[in-house]
GROMACS .gro file of C-alpha atoms in nm:
model
   65
    1MET     CA    1   1.541  -1.184   0.727
    2PHE     CA    2   1.374  -1.517   0.657
    3TYR     CA    3   1.014  -1.402   0.677
    4ARG     CA    4   0.810  -1.087   0.703
    5GLU     CA    5   0.479  -1.008   0.865
    6ALA     CA    6   0.362  -0.805   0.567
    7GLY     CA    7   0.011  -0.907   0.471
    8ASP     CA    8  -0.050  -1.090   0.799
    9PHE     CA    9  -0.320  -0.868   0.947
   10LYS     CA   10  -0.442  -0.909   1.303
   11THR     CA   11  -0.816  -0.899   1.365
   12SER     CA   12  -0.821  -0.905   1.746
   13TYR     CA   13  -0.617  -0.779   2.038
   14GLN     CA   14  -0.546  -1.136   2.144
   15SER     CA   15  -0.385  -1.224   1.811
   16ASP     CA   16  -0.198  -0.892   1.805
   17GLN     CA   17  -0.038  -0.958   2.145
   18ALA     CA   18   0.053  -1.321   2.081
   19THR     CA   19   0.410  -1.427   2.154
   20PHE     CA   20   0.443  -1.611   1.825
   21THR     CA   21   0.245  -1.421   1.566
   22LEU     CA   22   0.344  -1.630   1.267
   23ARG     CA   23   0.262  -1.996   1.216
   24LEU     CA   24   0.623  -2.071   1.119
   25ASP     CA   25   0.742  -1.935   1.455
   26LYS     CA   26   0.508  -2.170   1.642
   27ILE     CA   27   0.618  -2.472   1.440
   28LEU     CA   28   0.989  -2.396   1.482
   29PHE     CA   29   0.951  -2.330   1.855
   30TRP     CA   30   0.771  -2.657   1.926
   31GLY     CA   31   1.011  -2.845   1.699
   32LEU     CA   32   1.307  -2.706   1.892
   33MET     CA   33   1.141  -2.794   2.223
   34ALA     CA   34   1.083  -3.151   2.102
   35VAL     CA   35   1.446  -3.188   1.997
   36ALA     CA   36   1.569  -3.038   2.325
   37THR     CA   37   1.347  -3.274   2.523
   38PHE     CA   38   1.370  -3.603   2.335
   39VAL     CA   39   1.700  -3.596   2.142
   40VAL     CA   40   1.960  -3.396   2.333
   41PRO     CA   41   1.947  -3.595   2.663
   42PHE     CA   42   2.050  -3.913   2.481
   43PHE     CA   43   2.362  -3.758   2.328
   44VAL     CA   44   2.490  -3.544   2.617
   45THR     CA   45   2.810  -3.666   2.778
   46GLU     CA   46   2.901  -3.613   3.142
   47TYR     CA   47   3.150  -3.343   3.042
   48TRP     CA   48   2.881  -3.136   2.868
   49GLU     CA   49   2.640  -3.192   3.154
   50LYS     CA   50   2.874  -3.088   3.436
   51SER     CA   51   3.101  -2.833   3.262
   52VAL     CA   52   2.872  -2.660   3.015
   53PHE     CA   53   2.503  -2.704   3.092
   54LEU     CA   54   2.513  -2.679   3.471
   55PRO     CA   55   2.705  -2.347   3.483
   56PHE     CA   56   2.488  -2.214   3.202
   57PHE     CA   57   2.170  -2.293   3.395
   58ILE     CA   58   2.311  -2.152   3.720
   59TYR     CA   59   2.413  -1.824   3.555
   60SER     CA   60   2.078  -1.805   3.374
   61ILE     CA   61   1.888  -1.834   3.701
   62ALA     CA   62   2.122  -1.579   3.863
   63ALA     CA   63   2.065  -1.335   3.577
   64LEU     CA   64   1.689  -1.365   3.614
   65GLY     CA   65   1.724  -1.275   3.981
   0.00000   0.00000   0.00000
């Protein structure tokens, strides 16, 4: 485990029910979203786009119903 929530006390219901309770989680999430948005599209080949990403997205949508 890389981090623990010990000592990180919540003072309101809103902060207790947050999706990302730790600051590190928020930073890593938005960093990953930035890389996925601005870096990956420039390095994806047609093979990865048609053979890997497209079926992955189709099956993801099908799994969500």
